[in-house]
PDB file of C-alpha atoms in Angstrom:
ATOM      1  CA  UNK A  11     -62.058  39.609 -40.323  1.00  0.00           C
ATOM      2  CA  UNK A  12     -60.553  42.878 -41.571  1.00  0.00           C
ATOM      3  CA  UNK A  13     -57.701  42.398 -44.045  1.00  0.00           C
ATOM      4  CA  UNK A  14     -56.508  45.987 -43.753  1.00  0.00           C
ATOM      5  CA  UNK A  15     -57.012  46.965 -47.406  1.00  0.00           C
ATOM      6  CA  UNK A  16     -58.346  50.519 -47.304  1.00  0.00           C
ATOM      7  CA  UNK A  17     -59.129  50.288 -43.592  1.00  0.00           C
ATOM      8  CA  UNK A  18     -58.397  53.449 -41.620  1.00  0.00           C
ATOM      9  CA  UNK A  19     -58.882  54.384 -37.976  1.00  0.00           C
ATOM     10  CA  UNK A  20     -58.551  57.714 -36.225  1.00  0.00           C
ATOM     11  CA  UNK A  21     -57.072  58.139 -32.729  1.00  0.00           C
ATOM     12  CA  UNK A  22     -57.384  61.235 -30.528  1.00  0.00           C
ATOM     13  CA  UNK A  23     -54.435  61.616 -28.144  1.00  0.00           C
ATOM     14  CA  UNK A  24     -55.544  64.176 -25.569  1.00  0.00           C
ATOM     15  CA  UNK A  25     -52.913  66.557 -24.175  1.00  0.00           C
ATOM     16  CA  UNK A  26     -49.992  64.534 -25.523  1.00  0.00           C
ATOM     17  CA  UNK A  27     -47.684  67.523 -24.984  1.00  0.00           C
ATOM     18  CA  UNK A  28     -48.599  67.805 -21.277  1.00  0.00           C
ATOM     19  CA  UNK A  29     -49.635  64.368 -20.023  1.00  0.00           C
ATOM     20  CA  UNK A  30     -46.727  62.097 -20.924  1.00  0.00           C
ATOM     21  CA  UNK A  31     -44.859  60.904 -17.824  1.00  0.00           C
ATOM     22  CA  UNK A  32     -42.976  57.596 -18.056  1.00  0.00           C
ATOM     23  CA  UNK A  33     -43.343  57.509 -21.808  1.00  0.00           C
ATOM     24  CA  UNK A  34     -47.140  57.214 -21.952  1.00  0.00           C
ATOM     25  CA  UNK A  35     -46.836  58.329 -25.582  1.00  0.00           C
ATOM     26  CA  UNK A  36     -45.637  54.761 -26.160  1.00  0.00           C
ATOM     27  CA  UNK A  37     -49.269  53.642 -25.998  1.00  0.00           C
ATOM     28  CA  UNK A  38     -50.043  55.562 -29.189  1.00  0.00           C
ATOM     29  CA  UNK A  39     -46.882  54.165 -30.810  1.00  0.00           C
ATOM     30  CA  UNK A  40     -47.899  50.605 -29.904  1.00  0.00           C
ATOM     31  CA  UNK A  41     -51.384  51.059 -31.347  1.00  0.00           C
ATOM     32  CA  UNK A  42     -49.987  52.420 -34.599  1.00  0.00           C
ATOM     33  CA  UNK A  43     -47.468  49.563 -34.837  1.00  0.00           C
ATOM     34  CA  UNK A  44     -50.151  46.929 -34.322  1.00  0.00           C
ATOM     35  CA  UNK A  45     -52.331  48.578 -36.955  1.00  0.00           C
ATOM     36  CA  UNK A  46     -49.499  48.803 -39.472  1.00  0.00           C
ATOM     37  CA  UNK A  47     -48.675  45.118 -38.921  1.00  0.00           C
ATOM     38  CA  UNK A  48     -52.188  44.384 -40.188  1.00  0.00           C
ATOM     39  CA  UNK A  49     -52.176  46.897 -43.032  1.00  0.00           C
ATOM     40  CA  UNK A  50     -54.524  49.243 -41.176  1.00  0.00           C
ATOM     41  CA  UNK A  51     -53.858  52.986 -41.340  1.00  0.00           C
ATOM     42  CA  UNK A  52     -54.053  54.760 -37.965  1.00  0.00           C
ATOM     43  CA  UNK A  53     -54.202  58.545 -37.964  1.00  0.00           C
ATOM     44  CA  UNK A  54     -53.054  59.939 -34.600  1.00  0.00           C
ATOM     45  CA  UNK A  55     -54.225  63.463 -33.825  1.00  0.00           C
ATOM     46  CA  UNK A  56     -52.773  65.262 -30.830  1.00  0.00           C
ATOM     47  CA  UNK A  57     -55.450  67.400 -29.165  1.00  0.00           C
ATOM     48  CA  UNK A  58     -54.086  70.245 -27.062  1.00  0.00           C
ATOM     49  CA  UNK A  59     -55.656  72.714 -24.653  1.00  0.00           C
ATOM     50  CA  UNK A  60     -58.200  74.893 -26.431  1.00  0.00           C
ATOM     51  CA  UNK A  61     -57.985  73.028 -29.746  1.00  0.00           C
ATOM     52  CA  UNK A  62     -61.110  71.965 -31.592  1.00  0.00           C
ATOM     53  CA  UNK A  63     -62.158  68.420 -30.730  1.00  0.00           C
ATOM     54  CA  UNK A  64     -65.254  66.371 -31.483  1.00  0.00           C
ATOM     55  CA  UNK A  65     -64.943  62.841 -30.053  1.00  0.00           C
ATOM     56  CA  UNK A  66     -67.626  61.709 -32.492  1.00  0.00           C
ATOM     57  CA  UNK A  67     -65.050  62.075 -35.272  1.00  0.00           C
ATOM     58  CA  UNK A  68     -62.709  59.518 -33.676  1.00  0.00           C
ATOM     59  CA  UNK A  69     -62.573  55.753 -33.276  1.00  0.00           C
ATOM     60  CA  UNK A  70     -60.320  55.666 -30.214  1.00  0.00           C
ATOM     61  CA  UNK A  71     -59.209  58.054 -27.455  1.00  0.00           C
ATOM     62  CA  UNK A  72     -56.208  57.983 -25.114  1.00  0.00           C
ATOM     63  CA  UNK A  73     -54.779  60.273 -22.444  1.00  0.00           C
ATOM     64  CA  UNK A  74     -51.603  59.812 -20.425  1.00  0.00           C
ATOM     65  CA  UNK A  75     -50.426  60.719 -16.944  1.00  0.00           C
ATOM     66  CA  UNK A  76     -49.059  63.856 -15.367  1.00  0.00           C
ATOM     67  CA  UNK A  77     -48.226  65.344 -12.000  1.00  0.00           C
ATOM     68  CA  UNK A  78     -50.607  67.617 -10.097  1.00  0.00           C
ATOM     69  CA  UNK A  79     -49.388  70.745 -11.873  1.00  0.00           C
ATOM     70  CA  UNK A  80     -50.060  69.164 -15.288  1.00  0.00           C
ATOM     71  CA  UNK A  81     -53.489  67.998 -14.144  1.00  0.00           C
ATOM     72  CA  UNK A  82     -54.315  71.546 -13.059  1.00  0.00           C
ATOM     73  CA  UNK A  83     -53.228  72.832 -16.477  1.00  0.00           C
ATOM     74  CA  UNK A  84     -55.691  70.637 -18.353  1.00  0.00           C
ATOM     75  CA  UNK A  85     -58.526  70.344 -15.817  1.00  0.00           C
ATOM     76  CA  UNK A  86     -60.740  73.226 -16.981  1.00  0.00           C
ATOM     77  CA  UNK A  87     -60.297  72.341 -20.632  1.00  0.00           C
ATOM     78  CA  UNK A  88     -61.065  68.666 -19.979  1.00  0.00           C
ATOM     79  CA  UNK A  89     -64.157  69.464 -17.921  1.00  0.00           C
ATOM     80  CA  UNK A  90     -65.489  71.580 -20.799  1.00  0.00           C
ATOM     81  CA  UNK A  91     -65.075  68.576 -23.076  1.00  0.00           C
ATOM     82  CA  UNK A  92     -66.481  66.192 -20.480  1.00  0.00           C
ATOM     83  CA  UNK A  93     -70.108  65.880 -21.651  1.00  0.00           C
ATOM     84  CA  UNK A  94     -69.049  65.097 -25.227  1.00  0.00           C
ATOM     85  CA  UNK A  95     -66.454  62.555 -24.076  1.00  0.00           C
ATOM     86  CA  UNK A  96     -68.909  60.839 -21.719  1.00  0.00           C
ATOM     87  CA  UNK A  97     -71.528  60.661 -24.443  1.00  0.00           C
ATOM     88  CA  UNK A  98     -69.076  59.151 -26.936  1.00  0.00           C
ATOM     89  CA  UNK A  99     -67.911  56.544 -24.416  1.00  0.00           C
ATOM     90  CA  UNK A 100     -71.529  55.683 -23.580  1.00  0.00           C
ATOM     91  CA  UNK A 101     -72.005  55.121 -27.323  1.00  0.00           C
ATOM     92  CA  UNK A 102     -69.096  52.661 -27.350  1.00  0.00           C
ATOM     93  CA  UNK A 103     -65.978  54.753 -28.052  1.00  0.00           C
ATOM     94  CA  UNK A 104     -62.941  52.802 -26.752  1.00  0.00           C
ATOM     95  CA  UNK A 105     -60.652  54.828 -24.514  1.00  0.00           C
ATOM     96  CA  UNK A 106     -57.556  54.453 -22.347  1.00  0.00           C
ATOM     97  CA  UNK A 107     -56.834  56.892 -19.494  1.00  0.00           C
ATOM     98  CA  UNK A 108     -53.574  56.489 -17.566  1.00  0.00           C
ATOM     99  CA  UNK A 109     -52.631  57.749 -14.077  1.00  0.00           C
ATOM    100  CA  UNK A 110     -53.342  61.504 -13.922  1.00  0.00           C
ATOM    101  CA  UNK A 111     -55.666  61.157 -16.898  1.00  0.00           C
ATOM    102  CA  UNK A 112     -57.394  58.270 -15.130  1.00  0.00           C
ATOM    103  CA  UNK A 113     -57.892  60.401 -12.008  1.00  0.00           C
ATOM    104  CA  UNK A 114     -59.498  63.220 -13.998  1.00  0.00           C
ATOM    105  CA  UNK A 115     -61.764  60.745 -15.801  1.00  0.00           C
ATOM    106  CA  UNK A 116     -63.243  60.115 -12.351  1.00  0.00           C
ATOM    107  CA  UNK A 117     -65.596  62.383 -10.455  1.00  0.00           C
ATOM    108  CA  UNK A 118     -63.054  64.476  -8.587  1.00  0.00           C
ATOM    109  CA  UNK A 119     -59.480  64.654  -7.327  1.00  0.00           C
ATOM    110  CA  UNK A 120     -58.794  66.109  -3.873  1.00  0.00           C
ATOM    111  CA  UNK A 121     -55.212  67.265  -3.323  1.00  0.00           C
ATOM    112  CA  UNK A 122     -53.263  67.214  -0.047  1.00  0.00           C
ATOM    113  CA  UNK A 123     -54.359  70.772   0.785  1.00  0.00           C
ATOM    114  CA  UNK A 124     -58.032  69.937   0.306  1.00  0.00           C
ATOM    115  CA  UNK A 125     -58.278  71.598  -3.077  1.00  0.00           C
ATOM    116  CA  UNK A 126     -60.696  69.937  -5.486  1.00  0.00           C
ATOM    117  CA  UNK A 127     -60.149  69.328  -9.191  1.00  0.00           C
ATOM    118  CA  UNK A 128     -63.434  68.288 -10.795  1.00  0.00           C
ATOM    119  CA  UNK A 129     -63.293  65.286 -13.104  1.00  0.00           C
ATOM    120  CA  UNK A 130     -65.517  64.390 -16.029  1.00  0.00           C
ATOM    121  CA  UNK A 131     -67.273  61.424 -14.437  1.00  0.00           C
ATOM    122  CA  UNK A 132     -66.530  58.698 -16.960  1.00  0.00           C
ATOM    123  CA  UNK A 133     -65.657  56.456 -14.007  1.00  0.00           C
ATOM    124  CA  UNK A 134     -67.628  56.545 -10.763  1.00  0.00           C
ATOM    125  CA  UNK A 135     -64.722  57.106  -8.386  1.00  0.00           C
ATOM    126  CA  UNK A 136     -62.902  59.651  -6.275  1.00  0.00           C
ATOM    127  CA  UNK A 137     -59.174  60.166  -5.736  1.00  0.00           C
ATOM    128  CA  UNK A 138     -57.808  61.647  -2.513  1.00  0.00           C
ATOM    129  CA  UNK A 139     -54.208  62.736  -1.993  1.00  0.00           C
ATOM    130  CA  UNK A 140     -53.166  61.749   1.549  1.00  0.00           C
ATOM    131  CA  UNK A 141     -51.302  64.004   3.943  1.00  0.00           C
ATOM    132  CA  UNK A 142     -47.667  64.884   3.276  1.00  0.00           C
ATOM    133  CA  UNK A 143     -45.307  62.050   4.190  1.00  0.00           C
ATOM    134  CA  UNK A 144     -47.693  59.253   3.246  1.00  0.00           C
ATOM    135  CA  UNK A 145     -46.075  56.440   1.289  1.00  0.00           C
ATOM    136  CA  UNK A 146     -46.393  56.622  -2.494  1.00  0.00           C
ATOM    137  CA  UNK A 147     -47.327  53.610  -4.587  1.00  0.00           C
ATOM    138  CA  UNK A 148     -44.164  53.070  -6.617  1.00  0.00           C
ATOM    139  CA  UNK A 149     -42.946  49.997  -8.441  1.00  0.00           C
ATOM    140  CA  UNK A 150     -43.797  47.184 -10.787  1.00  0.00           C
ATOM    141  CA  UNK A 151     -47.366  45.889 -10.806  1.00  0.00           C
ATOM    142  CA  UNK A 152     -48.926  42.586 -11.799  1.00  0.00           C
ATOM    143  CA  UNK A 153     -52.682  42.289 -12.275  1.00  0.00           C
ATOM    144  CA  UNK A 154     -55.196  39.579 -12.891  1.00  0.00           C
ATOM    145  CA  UNK A 155     -57.639  40.883 -15.518  1.00  0.00           C
ATOM    146  CA  UNK A 156     -60.137  39.735 -18.096  1.00  0.00           C
ATOM    147  CA  UNK A 157     -57.250  40.016 -20.575  1.00  0.00           C
ATOM    148  CA  UNK A 158     -55.034  37.645 -18.576  1.00  0.00           C
ATOM    149  CA  UNK A 159     -52.074  38.838 -16.530  1.00  0.00           C
ATOM    150  CA  UNK A 160     -51.229  42.487 -17.132  1.00  0.00           C
ATOM    151  CA  UNK A 161     -47.891  44.083 -16.219  1.00  0.00           C
ATOM    152  CA  UNK A 162     -46.947  47.709 -15.703  1.00  0.00           C
ATOM    153  CA  UNK A 163     -45.368  50.322 -13.464  1.00  0.00           C
ATOM    154  CA  UNK A 164     -47.113  52.618 -10.968  1.00  0.00           C
ATOM    155  CA  UNK A 165     -45.982  55.832  -9.307  1.00  0.00           C
ATOM    156  CA  UNK A 166     -48.777  57.750  -7.621  1.00  0.00           C
ATOM    157  CA  UNK A 167     -49.606  59.246  -4.266  1.00  0.00           C
ATOM    158  CA  UNK A 168     -53.380  59.493  -4.677  1.00  0.00           C
ATOM    159  CA  UNK A 169     -55.727  56.877  -3.300  1.00  0.00           C
ATOM    160  CA  UNK A 170     -58.567  56.061  -5.657  1.00  0.00           C
ATOM    161  CA  UNK A 171     -61.842  54.570  -4.446  1.00  0.00           C
ATOM    162  CA  UNK A 172     -64.384  53.097  -6.829  1.00  0.00           C
ATOM    163  CA  UNK A 173     -67.994  53.855  -5.957  1.00  0.00           C
ATOM    164  CA  UNK A 174     -70.660  51.202  -5.614  1.00  0.00           C
ATOM    165  CA  UNK A 175     -70.269  48.341  -8.052  1.00  0.00           C
ATOM    166  CA  UNK A 176     -67.984  50.155 -10.497  1.00  0.00           C
ATOM    167  CA  UNK A 177     -65.935  47.565 -12.374  1.00  0.00           C
ATOM    168  CA  UNK A 178     -62.181  47.449 -11.755  1.00  0.00           C
ATOM    169  CA  UNK A 179     -59.677  47.015 -14.571  1.00  0.00           C
ATOM    170  CA  UNK A 180     -57.864  44.314 -12.623  1.00  0.00           C
ATOM    171  CA  UNK A 181     -57.119  42.743  -9.273  1.00  0.00           C
ATOM    172  CA  UNK A 182     -53.680  43.322  -7.773  1.00  0.00           C
ATOM    173  CA  UNK A 183     -51.357  40.308  -7.613  1.00  0.00           C
ATOM    174  CA  UNK A 184     -48.272  42.429  -6.867  1.00  0.00           C
ATOM    175  CA  UNK A 185     -48.070  46.171  -6.271  1.00  0.00           C
ATOM    176  CA  UNK A 186     -50.453  48.660  -4.637  1.00  0.00           C
ATOM    177  CA  UNK A 187     -53.157  49.466  -7.190  1.00  0.00           C
ATOM    178  CA  UNK A 188     -55.858  52.064  -6.644  1.00  0.00           C
ATOM    179  CA  UNK A 189     -55.436  52.464  -2.910  1.00  0.00           C
ATOM    180  CA  UNK A 190     -53.307  49.639  -1.476  1.00  0.00           C
ATOM    181  CA  UNK A 191     -56.221  48.288   0.529  1.00  0.00           C
ATOM    182  CA  UNK A 192     -59.033  46.708  -1.483  1.00  0.00           C
ATOM    183  CA  UNK A 193     -56.995  44.984  -4.215  1.00  0.00           C
ATOM    184  CA  UNK A 194     -58.551  46.991  -7.035  1.00  0.00           C
ATOM    185  CA  UNK A 195     -56.625  48.562  -9.908  1.00  0.00           C
ATOM    186  CA  UNK A 196     -58.083  50.922 -12.439  1.00  0.00           C
ATOM    187  CA  UNK A 197     -61.666  50.958 -13.678  1.00  0.00           C
ATOM    188  CA  UNK A 198     -63.710  49.857 -16.703  1.00  0.00           C
ATOM    189  CA  UNK A 199     -66.854  51.316 -18.202  1.00  0.00           C
ATOM    190  CA  UNK A 200     -68.062  50.026 -21.553  1.00  0.00           C
ATOM    191  CA  UNK A 201     -65.022  50.048 -23.844  1.00  0.00           C
ATOM    192  CA  UNK A 202     -63.106  52.542 -21.667  1.00  0.00           C
ATOM    193  CA  UNK A 203     -60.221  51.511 -19.403  1.00  0.00           C
ATOM    194  CA  UNK A 204     -58.663  53.623 -16.682  1.00  0.00           C
ATOM    195  CA  UNK A 205     -55.455  52.531 -14.952  1.00  0.00           C
ATOM    196  CA  UNK A 206     -52.433  53.740 -13.005  1.00  0.00           C
ATOM    197  CA  UNK A 207     -50.112  51.548 -15.083  1.00  0.00           C
ATOM    198  CA  UNK A 208     -47.346  53.137 -17.090  1.00  0.00           C
ATOM    199  CA  UNK A 209     -44.583  51.065 -18.595  1.00  0.00           C
ATOM    200  CA  UNK A 210     -45.896  51.880 -21.248  1.00  0.00           C
ATOM    201  CA  UNK A 211     -48.928  49.666 -20.757  1.00  0.00           C
ATOM    202  CA  UNK A 212     -49.807  48.620 -24.311  1.00  0.00           C
ATOM    203  CA  UNK A 213     -46.443  47.507 -25.788  1.00  0.00           C
ATOM    204  CA  UNK A 214     -46.120  44.748 -23.148  1.00  0.00           C
ATOM    205  CA  UNK A 215     -49.814  43.887 -22.969  1.00  0.00           C
ATOM    206  CA  UNK A 216     -50.938  43.189 -26.552  1.00  0.00           C
ATOM    207  CA  UNK A 217     -54.277  41.720 -25.490  1.00  0.00           C
ATOM    208  CA  UNK A 218     -55.286  45.099 -24.034  1.00  0.00           C
ATOM    209  CA  UNK A 219     -54.076  46.946 -27.130  1.00  0.00           C
ATOM    210  CA  UNK A 220     -56.021  44.625 -29.420  1.00  0.00           C
ATOM    211  CA  UNK A 221     -59.161  44.950 -27.308  1.00  0.00           C
ATOM    212  CA  UNK A 222     -59.100  48.705 -27.915  1.00  0.00           C
ATOM    213  CA  UNK A 223     -58.327  48.333 -31.610  1.00  0.00           C
ATOM    214  CA  UNK A 224     -60.996  45.715 -32.238  1.00  0.00           C
ATOM    215  CA  UNK A 225     -63.625  47.819 -30.485  1.00  0.00           C
ATOM    216  CA  UNK A 226     -62.526  50.766 -32.637  1.00  0.00           C
ATOM    217  CA  UNK A 227     -62.905  48.638 -35.778  1.00  0.00           C
ATOM    218  CA  UNK A 228     -66.377  47.542 -34.764  1.00  0.00           C
ATOM    219  CA  UNK A 229     -67.372  51.124 -34.071  1.00  0.00           C
ATOM    220  CA  UNK A 230     -66.414  52.154 -37.591  1.00  0.00           C
ATOM    221  CA  UNK A 231     -66.995  49.035 -39.700  1.00  0.00           C
ATOM    222  CA  UNK A 232     -69.676  47.118 -37.817  1.00  0.00           C
ATOM    223  CA  UNK A 233     -69.875  44.249 -35.366  1.00  0.00           C
ATOM    224  CA  UNK A 234     -68.588  41.698 -37.876  1.00  0.00           C
ATOM    225  CA  UNK A 235     -65.198  43.461 -38.059  1.00  0.00           C
ATOM    226  CA  UNK A 236     -62.342  41.600 -36.340  1.00  0.00           C
ATOM    227  CA  UNK A 237     -58.567  41.937 -36.152  1.00  0.00           C
ATOM    228  CA  UNK A 238     -56.335  39.581 -38.082  1.00  0.00           C
ATOM    229  CA  UNK A 239     -53.829  37.741 -35.863  1.00  0.00           C
ATOM    230  CA  UNK A 240     -50.196  38.868 -35.839  1.00  0.00           C
ATOM    231  CA  UNK A 241     -47.004  37.484 -34.326  1.00  0.00           C
ATOM    232  CA  UNK A 242     -46.930  38.540 -30.667  1.00  0.00           C
ATOM    233  CA  UNK A 243     -43.924  36.464 -29.636  1.00  0.00           C
ATOM    234  CA  UNK A 244     -41.726  39.453 -28.724  1.00  0.00           C
ATOM    235  CA  UNK A 245     -44.522  41.230 -26.863  1.00  0.00           C
ATOM    236  CA  UNK A 246     -45.447  38.089 -24.954  1.00  0.00           C
ATOM    237  CA  UNK A 247     -41.801  37.450 -24.100  1.00  0.00           C
ATOM    238  CA  UNK A 248     -41.539  40.971 -22.657  1.00  0.00           C
ATOM    239  CA  UNK A 249     -44.760  40.515 -20.691  1.00  0.00           C
ATOM    240  CA  UNK A 250     -43.646  37.182 -19.228  1.00  0.00           C
ATOM    241  CA  UNK A 251     -40.236  38.618 -18.285  1.00  0.00           C
ATOM    242  CA  UNK A 252     -41.850  41.630 -16.602  1.00  0.00           C
ATOM    243  CA  UNK A 253     -44.241  39.313 -14.765  1.00  0.00           C
ATOM    244  CA  UNK A 254     -41.377  37.149 -13.474  1.00  0.00           C
ATOM    245  CA  UNK A 255     -39.376  40.189 -12.335  1.00  0.00           C
ATOM    246  CA  UNK A 256     -42.402  41.613 -10.549  1.00  0.00           C
ATOM    247  CA  UNK A 257     -43.143  38.325  -8.787  1.00  0.00           C
ATOM    248  CA  UNK A 258     -39.533  38.001  -7.628  1.00  0.00           C
ATOM    249  CA  UNK A 259     -39.433  41.584  -6.431  1.00  0.00           C
ATOM    250  CA  UNK A 260     -42.686  41.207  -4.524  1.00  0.00           C
ATOM    251  CA  UNK A 261     -41.449  38.027  -2.877  1.00  0.00           C
ATOM    252  CA  UNK A 262     -38.177  39.645  -1.876  1.00  0.00           C
ATOM    253  CA  UNK A 263     -40.038  42.627  -0.477  1.00  0.00           C
ATOM    254  CA  UNK A 264     -42.307  40.351   1.543  1.00  0.00           C
ATOM    255  CA  UNK A 265     -39.275  38.468   2.859  1.00  0.00           C
ATOM    256  CA  UNK A 266     -37.634  41.697   4.002  1.00  0.00           C
ATOM    257  CA  UNK A 267     -40.822  42.795   5.765  1.00  0.00           C
ATOM    258  CA  UNK A 268     -41.155  39.452   7.535  1.00  0.00           C
ATOM    259  CA  UNK A 269     -37.496  39.479   8.652  1.00  0.00           C
ATOM    260  CA  UNK A 270     -37.963  42.997   9.980  1.00  0.00           C
ATOM    261  CA  UNK A 271     -41.011  41.956  11.967  1.00  0.00           C
ATOM    262  CA  UNK A 272     -39.154  38.980  13.403  1.00  0.00           C
ATOM    263  CA  UNK A 273     -36.230  41.190  14.470  1.00  0.00           C
ATOM    264  CA  UNK A 274     -38.549  43.674  16.161  1.00  0.00           C
ATOM    265  CA  UNK A 275     -40.402  40.874  17.994  1.00  0.00           C
ATOM    266  CA  UNK A 276     -37.178  39.169  19.111  1.00  0.00           C
TER     267      UNK A 276
END
């Protein structure tokens, strides 16, 4: 177990000045807080378009979400970095990609006009923007995952489809998820997680945050490295409250849909 004395980790936050809808920067803040609570120093480096970046120099990587125009701004730069990022993730680098970042970590994103933004292929998946007027996936989300129940907030129009046997991040209990049809949400490859969940994700889901941090520790200090426990009572209280609100909201929504169907059939 790591006691924190002299322990230091380095986090690359890609495009923090562009990809930051719904406070996705809070994920970096949560990681730093959980490190500081253990006496671990976390250096957070923002990496902007055109700036020098070697993922091999980092222990952890995150990227947030953005609308189509933000995704177009970063797409060429991200694709140029793609081979190095894929290689680092294949070597075990932990990573978190949220919403627009998640889409561009896939193989490609097709917008409503048929335009194609190439992704970097970390996750074997494709995202397609449906025709204008299609319902967006908006609202609170509850997932069943390998980390237990995970809560968050989604707001996306794209439909994401995992290819083959690509592992999902979680299974939808409430909300829409990747596409509203197959019950999948997000993707996982090695120590990398992709998801549509904002909220921000990590402050209310400490098990996910600690998964990323522990993998980062092991990358730098060896497989015997482990995180010391800390008091998660506030985080767990927030997660349980968000879970209860989401369950109630989903039940109320289902009730309204059923009453509407009954009225139309009457």
